[in-house]
Coordinates of C-alpha atoms and ligand atoms in Angstrom, one line a residue:
M1 CA 100.6 105.0 51.4
T2 CA 98.2 105.0 54.3
D3 CA 96.4 107.9 56.0
R4 CA 97.1 106.5 59.4
P5 CA 98.6 109.2 61.6
V6 CA 102.3 108.6 62.1
T7 CA 103.2 108.0 65.7
D8 CA 106.8 108.7 66.4
R9 CA 107.0 108.2 70.2
I10 CA 105.1 106.0 72.6
E11 CA 105.3 105.7 76.3
L12 CA 104.4 102.5 78.1
S13 CA 104.9 100.8 81.5
Q14 CA 108.2 99.1 81.4
P15 CA 107.8 95.7 79.7
D16 CA 108.4 92.3 81.3
D17 CA 109.8 89.2 79.6
W18 CA 107.7 86.1 80.6
H19 CA 110.1 83.6 79.2
L20 CA 113.9 84.2 79.2
H21 CA 117.1 82.1 79.2
L22 CA 119.8 83.8 81.1
R23 CA 122.3 80.8 81.2
D24 CA 125.1 80.8 83.8
G25 CA 128.7 81.8 84.2
A26 CA 130.4 83.8 81.4
M27 CA 127.3 83.7 79.3
L28 CA 125.0 85.0 82.1
A29 CA 127.4 87.8 82.7
A30 CA 127.4 88.8 79.0
V31 CA 123.7 88.5 78.3
A32 CA 121.9 89.6 81.5
P33 CA 122.6 93.3 80.9
A34 CA 120.8 93.3 77.6
S35 CA 117.5 92.1 79.3
A36 CA 118.0 94.3 82.4
R37 CA 118.4 97.4 80.2
H38 CA 114.9 97.1 78.8
F39 CA 112.8 94.9 81.0
G40 CA 111.5 95.3 84.5
R41 CA 111.1 91.6 85.3
A42 CA 111.7 88.3 83.6
L43 CA 110.6 84.8 84.2
V44 CA 113.9 82.9 84.1
M45 CA 113.9 79.5 82.6
P46 CA 115.5 76.7 84.6
N47 CA 117.2 74.6 81.9
L48 CA 120.7 74.9 83.1
V49 CA 123.1 72.0 83.3
P50 CA 122.3 70.6 85.8
P51 CA 118.8 72.1 85.9
V52 CA 117.3 74.4 88.6
V53 CA 115.2 71.8 90.3
T54 CA 114.9 72.7 94.0
T55 CA 114.2 75.8 96.1
R56 CA 117.8 75.8 97.0
D57 CA 118.9 75.7 93.4
A58 CA 116.6 78.6 92.6
V59 CA 117.8 80.7 95.5
A60 CA 121.4 80.1 94.4
Y61 CA 120.7 80.9 90.8
R62 CA 118.9 84.1 91.6
R63 CA 121.9 85.2 93.6
R64 CA 124.2 84.5 90.6
I65 CA 121.9 86.5 88.3
M66 CA 121.8 89.5 90.7
A67 CA 125.6 89.4 90.9
A68 CA 125.8 89.5 87.1
L69 CA 123.6 92.6 86.7
P70 CA 125.2 96.0 86.3
Q71 CA 125.2 98.2 89.4
G72 CA 122.0 100.2 89.8
T73 CA 119.7 98.1 87.6
S74 CA 116.2 97.5 89.0
F75 CA 115.7 94.3 87.1
T76 CA 113.9 91.5 89.0
P77 CA 114.4 87.9 88.0
L78 CA 111.4 85.7 88.7
M79 CA 112.5 82.2 89.1
T80 CA 111.1 78.9 87.8
L81 CA 111.7 75.3 88.9
Y82 CA 112.4 72.6 86.4
L83 CA 109.8 69.8 86.8
T84 CA 111.3 66.3 87.0
E85 CA 109.6 63.0 87.8
A86 CA 111.3 63.2 91.2
T87 CA 110.1 66.8 92.0
N88 CA 108.8 67.0 95.6
A89 CA 105.4 68.6 96.0
D90 CA 106.3 70.0 99.4
D91 CA 109.4 71.7 98.1
V92 CA 107.4 73.2 95.3
A93 CA 104.8 74.5 97.7
A94 CA 107.5 76.0 99.9
A95 CA 109.2 77.7 97.0
H96 CA 105.9 79.3 96.1
A97 CA 105.0 80.3 99.6
E98 CA 108.5 81.9 100.2
G99 CA 108.2 83.8 96.9
V100 CA 111.3 81.9 95.5
A101 CA 109.6 80.4 92.5
T102 CA 106.9 82.1 90.4
A103 CA 106.1 79.0 88.3
I104 CA 107.1 75.5 87.4
K105 CA 108.4 74.6 84.0
L106 CA 107.4 71.4 82.3
Y107 CA 109.8 70.2 79.6
P108 CA 108.8 66.9 77.9
A109 CA 112.1 64.9 78.1
G110 CA 114.1 65.6 75.0
A111 CA 111.9 68.4 73.6
T112 CA 114.6 71.1 73.5
T113 CA 118.0 72.3 74.8
N114 CA 118.9 70.7 78.1
S115 CA 115.6 68.9 78.6
Q116 CA 117.0 65.4 79.2
S117 CA 115.9 65.6 82.9
G118 CA 112.3 66.5 81.8
V119 CA 109.1 64.5 82.1
R120 CA 108.6 61.1 80.3
D121 CA 105.5 59.9 82.1
M122 CA 103.0 62.6 83.1
E123 CA 101.4 60.2 85.6
K124 CA 104.6 60.6 87.7
V125 CA 104.1 64.4 88.1
Y126 CA 100.4 64.5 88.9
P127 CA 101.0 64.8 92.7
V128 CA 103.0 68.0 92.1
L129 CA 100.5 69.3 89.6
E130 CA 97.6 68.7 92.0
R131 CA 99.4 70.6 94.7
M132 CA 100.1 73.5 92.3
A133 CA 96.5 73.6 91.3
A134 CA 95.5 73.8 95.0
I135 CA 97.9 76.7 95.8
G136 CA 97.4 78.6 92.6
M137 CA 101.0 78.1 91.2
P138 CA 101.2 78.3 87.4
L139 CA 102.7 75.7 85.2
C140 CA 104.6 76.8 82.1
V141 CA 104.8 74.2 79.4
H142 CA 107.1 73.6 76.5
G143 CA 104.2 72.3 74.3
E144 CA 105.8 69.8 72.0
V145 CA 105.7 66.0 72.0
T146 CA 109.0 64.3 71.4
H147 CA 108.1 61.0 69.7
P148 CA 110.4 60.6 66.8
E149 CA 107.5 59.4 64.6
V150 CA 105.7 62.8 64.9
D151 CA 106.8 65.3 62.3
I152 CA 108.6 68.2 63.9
F153 CA 106.2 70.7 62.4
D154 CA 103.2 68.9 64.0
R155 CA 104.7 68.5 67.5
E156 CA 102.8 71.4 69.0
A157 CA 99.4 70.4 67.7
V158 CA 99.9 66.8 68.8
F159 CA 101.0 68.0 72.2
I160 CA 97.9 70.1 72.6
A161 CA 95.6 67.2 71.7
S162 CA 97.4 64.4 73.5
V163 CA 98.9 66.0 76.6
L164 CA 97.5 69.5 77.2
E165 CA 93.8 68.8 76.7
P166 CA 93.8 65.7 78.9
L167 CA 95.8 67.6 81.6
R168 CA 93.3 70.5 81.6
R169 CA 90.4 68.2 81.8
R170 CA 91.9 66.4 84.7
L171 CA 93.0 69.5 86.5
P172 CA 90.9 72.4 85.4
E173 CA 92.0 74.5 88.3
L174 CA 95.7 74.4 87.3
K175 CA 96.9 77.7 85.7
I176 CA 98.8 76.9 82.6
V177 CA 100.9 78.9 80.2
L178 CA 101.5 77.4 76.7
E179 CA 104.9 78.8 76.1
H180 CA 106.2 80.2 72.8
V181 CA 103.1 79.2 70.9
T182 CA 104.0 78.8 67.2
T183 CA 100.8 77.7 65.4
R184 CA 97.3 78.9 64.5
D185 CA 96.1 75.7 66.2
G186 CA 97.8 76.8 69.4
I187 CA 96.3 80.2 69.2
D188 CA 92.8 78.8 68.6
Y189 CA 93.2 76.4 71.4
V190 CA 94.2 79.0 73.9
R191 CA 91.3 81.2 72.8
S192 CA 88.9 78.3 73.2
A193 CA 89.7 77.9 76.9
D194 CA 87.2 79.4 79.3
R195 CA 89.9 80.1 82.0
N196 CA 93.3 79.2 83.4
L197 CA 95.1 79.1 80.1
A198 CA 97.4 81.7 78.6
A199 CA 100.2 81.8 76.0
T200 CA 103.5 83.5 75.5
L201 CA 104.6 84.6 72.1
T202 CA 108.2 85.3 71.1
V203 CA 109.5 88.2 69.1
H204 CA 111.2 86.1 66.4
H205 CA 108.1 84.0 65.6
L206 CA 106.4 87.3 64.7
F207 CA 109.0 87.8 62.0
I208 CA 110.1 84.5 60.6
N209 CA 108.4 81.6 59.1
R210 CA 110.1 78.3 58.4
N211 CA 111.6 79.5 55.1
A212 CA 114.0 81.7 57.0
M213 CA 115.9 78.6 58.1
F214 CA 116.6 77.6 54.4
A215 CA 116.9 80.9 52.6
G216 CA 119.7 80.3 50.1
G217 CA 121.3 77.7 52.4
L218 CA 121.0 76.5 56.0
R219 CA 120.7 79.4 58.4
P220 CA 121.3 78.1 62.0
H221 CA 120.6 81.5 63.6
Y222 CA 116.9 81.1 62.6
Y223 CA 116.7 77.6 64.2
C224 CA 114.8 77.4 67.5
L225 CA 112.3 75.2 69.2
P226 CA 109.5 75.2 68.7
V227 CA 110.7 75.5 65.2
A228 CA 109.1 78.3 63.1
K229 CA 106.1 77.2 61.1
R230 CA 104.3 78.2 57.8
E231 CA 103.4 81.7 57.0
V232 CA 99.7 81.2 58.0
H233 CA 100.9 80.4 61.5
R234 CA 103.1 83.5 61.7
L235 CA 100.2 85.6 60.7
A236 CA 98.0 84.0 63.3
L237 CA 100.7 84.8 66.0
R238 CA 100.8 88.4 64.9
A239 CA 97.1 88.8 65.0
A240 CA 97.0 87.3 68.5
A241 CA 99.9 89.5 69.7
V242 CA 98.2 92.7 68.6
S243 CA 94.7 91.7 69.6
G244 CA 95.1 93.1 73.1
E245 CA 93.5 89.9 74.5
G246 CA 94.7 89.4 78.1
R247 CA 95.7 85.7 77.5
F248 CA 98.5 86.5 75.1
F249 CA 101.7 88.2 76.3
L250 CA 105.4 88.5 75.6
G251 CA 107.9 85.8 76.4
T252 CA 110.9 86.5 74.2
D253 CA 112.5 83.0 74.6
S254 CA 115.7 84.9 74.1
A255 CA 118.1 81.9 74.1
P256 CA 121.7 82.6 73.5
H257 CA 124.2 80.0 72.4
A258 CA 127.8 80.7 71.3
D259 CA 128.0 80.9 67.5
A260 CA 130.3 77.8 67.5
A261 CA 127.5 75.8 69.1
K262 CA 124.9 76.9 66.5
E263 CA 127.1 76.9 63.4
A264 CA 127.8 73.2 63.8
A265 CA 126.9 69.8 62.3
C266 CA 124.3 69.5 65.0
G267 CA 123.6 73.1 66.0
C268 CA 121.8 74.1 69.1
A269 CA 118.2 75.4 69.1
G270 CA 117.7 79.0 70.3
I271 CA 117.6 82.6 69.0
F272 CA 119.1 85.5 71.0
T273 CA 116.7 88.5 70.8
A274 CA 117.3 90.3 74.1
P275 CA 119.2 93.3 72.6
N276 CA 116.7 94.2 70.0
A277 CA 113.5 92.6 71.2
L278 CA 111.7 95.8 71.9
A279 CA 112.8 97.4 68.7
C280 CA 111.5 94.4 66.8
L281 CA 108.2 94.4 68.7
A282 CA 107.6 98.1 68.0
R283 CA 108.2 97.5 64.3
A284 CA 105.8 94.6 64.3
F285 CA 103.0 96.5 66.1
D286 CA 103.6 99.5 64.0
E287 CA 103.3 97.4 60.8
E288 CA 100.0 96.1 62.2
G289 CA 98.7 99.6 63.0
A290 CA 98.6 98.5 66.7
L291 CA 101.1 100.5 68.6
D292 CA 98.4 101.4 71.0
R293 CA 98.2 97.7 72.0
L294 CA 101.9 97.2 72.5
E295 CA 101.7 98.0 76.2
A296 CA 99.0 95.4 76.8
F297 CA 101.1 92.7 75.1
A298 CA 104.5 93.6 76.5
S299 CA 103.7 95.2 79.9
L300 CA 100.2 94.6 81.2
N301 CA 98.8 91.2 80.2
G302 CA 101.5 89.0 81.6
A303 CA 101.8 90.8 84.9
A304 CA 98.0 90.6 85.3
W305 CA 98.1 86.9 84.6
Y306 CA 100.7 86.3 87.2
G307 CA 98.8 88.5 89.7
L308 CA 101.4 91.3 89.7
A309 CA 101.0 95.0 89.2
P310 CA 102.5 96.5 86.1
N311 CA 105.9 98.1 86.6
E312 CA 105.7 101.7 87.8
R313 CA 108.6 102.8 85.7
K314 CA 107.8 104.0 82.2
V315 CA 109.8 103.5 79.0
R316 CA 109.6 105.6 75.8
L317 CA 110.0 104.1 72.4
V318 CA 111.0 106.6 69.7
R319 CA 111.0 106.1 65.9
R320 CA 114.1 107.4 64.3
P321 CA 114.1 108.6 60.7
A322 CA 117.1 106.5 59.8
P323 CA 117.5 102.8 60.8
V324 CA 119.0 102.2 64.2
A325 CA 122.1 100.1 64.2
Y326 CA 121.8 97.2 66.6
P327 CA 124.8 95.0 67.2
G328 CA 124.9 91.9 65.0
R329 CA 126.6 90.0 67.8
I330 CA 127.9 90.3 71.3
E331 CA 131.2 89.1 72.6
T332 CA 131.3 86.7 75.5
D333 CA 134.1 84.7 77.2
D334 CA 132.4 81.7 75.6
G335 CA 132.8 83.3 72.1
P336 CA 130.6 85.6 70.0
V337 CA 126.8 85.2 70.1
T338 CA 124.8 86.3 67.1
V339 CA 121.8 88.6 67.8
F340 CA 118.5 88.0 65.9
D341 CA 118.3 89.6 62.5
P342 CA 114.7 90.4 61.6
M343 CA 115.9 91.0 58.0
L344 CA 114.2 94.4 58.0
P345 CA 115.5 97.8 59.2
L346 CA 114.7 98.7 62.7
H347 CA 113.7 102.3 63.3
W348 CA 112.6 102.1 66.9
E349 CA 114.8 102.7 69.9
V350 CA 114.2 102.8 73.7
E351 CA 114.8 106.4 74.7
R352 CA 116.9 107.0 77.8
Ligands
LIG401 C1 115.8 77.1 74.3 C2 117.3 77.1 74.9 O1 118.2 77.2 74.1 O2 117.4 76.9 76.1 N1 115.9 76.9 72.9 C3 115.0 77.3 72.0 O3 115.2 77.0 70.9 N2 114.0 78.0 72.4 C4 115.0 76.1 75.0 C5 113.5 76.3 74.7 O4 112.9 77.2 75.2 O5 113.0 75.5 74.0
LIG402 ZN1 112.8 78.9 76.0

């Protein structure tokens, strides 16, 4: 029992998702409505096959996304370009100036799903990074090293020490987002920066630690990259999310894969949270007694960091007495896709 007053309804500026995988083709058509229903804007990841590398690619992909949205939605996809060792600094600057790309995404080659075209040698991308620093264009980083000799649970910490810190020393003016941070070390590092560093946090990393992947057997729907870590890390992520600090904001990393691709001998990394992301978040903030800071995390901090106004539209979240039934999976022409199961009842619902 607590004597905290019970809040049953909160209103906030419509949230944005600062890290989202919308895919392409049949999968795009099936998953885009789930994000468009709840979020005002989303920063769309470029790791298609082939990746979204040039301004032209981003314009074409944005058009396909708009075509996949239900009539009458006001959802705005904000595009990213996939940084390769051949990326052209002028093209990046033009994409920024024309408002086609909001950020550039750095995937260390081999770090995650569809990252084979990513960066092997950071020296090769410095001309692009220097230009980005000069024009104020943010870099979003998948913060994991890929060397096979580094334990998978240490890859984020090693990336921070061996790649991120040298990069920030060399280019302190570059705005960087450490995406889907999963460790206490990452949180501490982001907090230690005097400026130009922020982090996104996913929904699922606020709920699961690494045990979820092995609970009674191998559970592929809890496998994502960066992989969930120990409980101390999950608790540090929660504390950062509810802190209200402007440098931490929501990026769901909702990453759908057909069940057949996940339930396989070599299953894909990625957790699909778009349909129940806000319901899960409300539960997490409620548990932490921090519902009054949900708006900062989900709707205000990210927009401010990207230099945008919050969405004008408001959404209301309502706590229902009985658990709300969210679909366990959605059907797509590529087969069913399992939705994230937080293993706890969800009582919150977006009121419409
Ligand atoms: C993402 C995907 O499937 O595209 N997977 C994941 O586990 N998060 C890629 C990524 O963001 O790492
Ligand atoms: Zn991602």
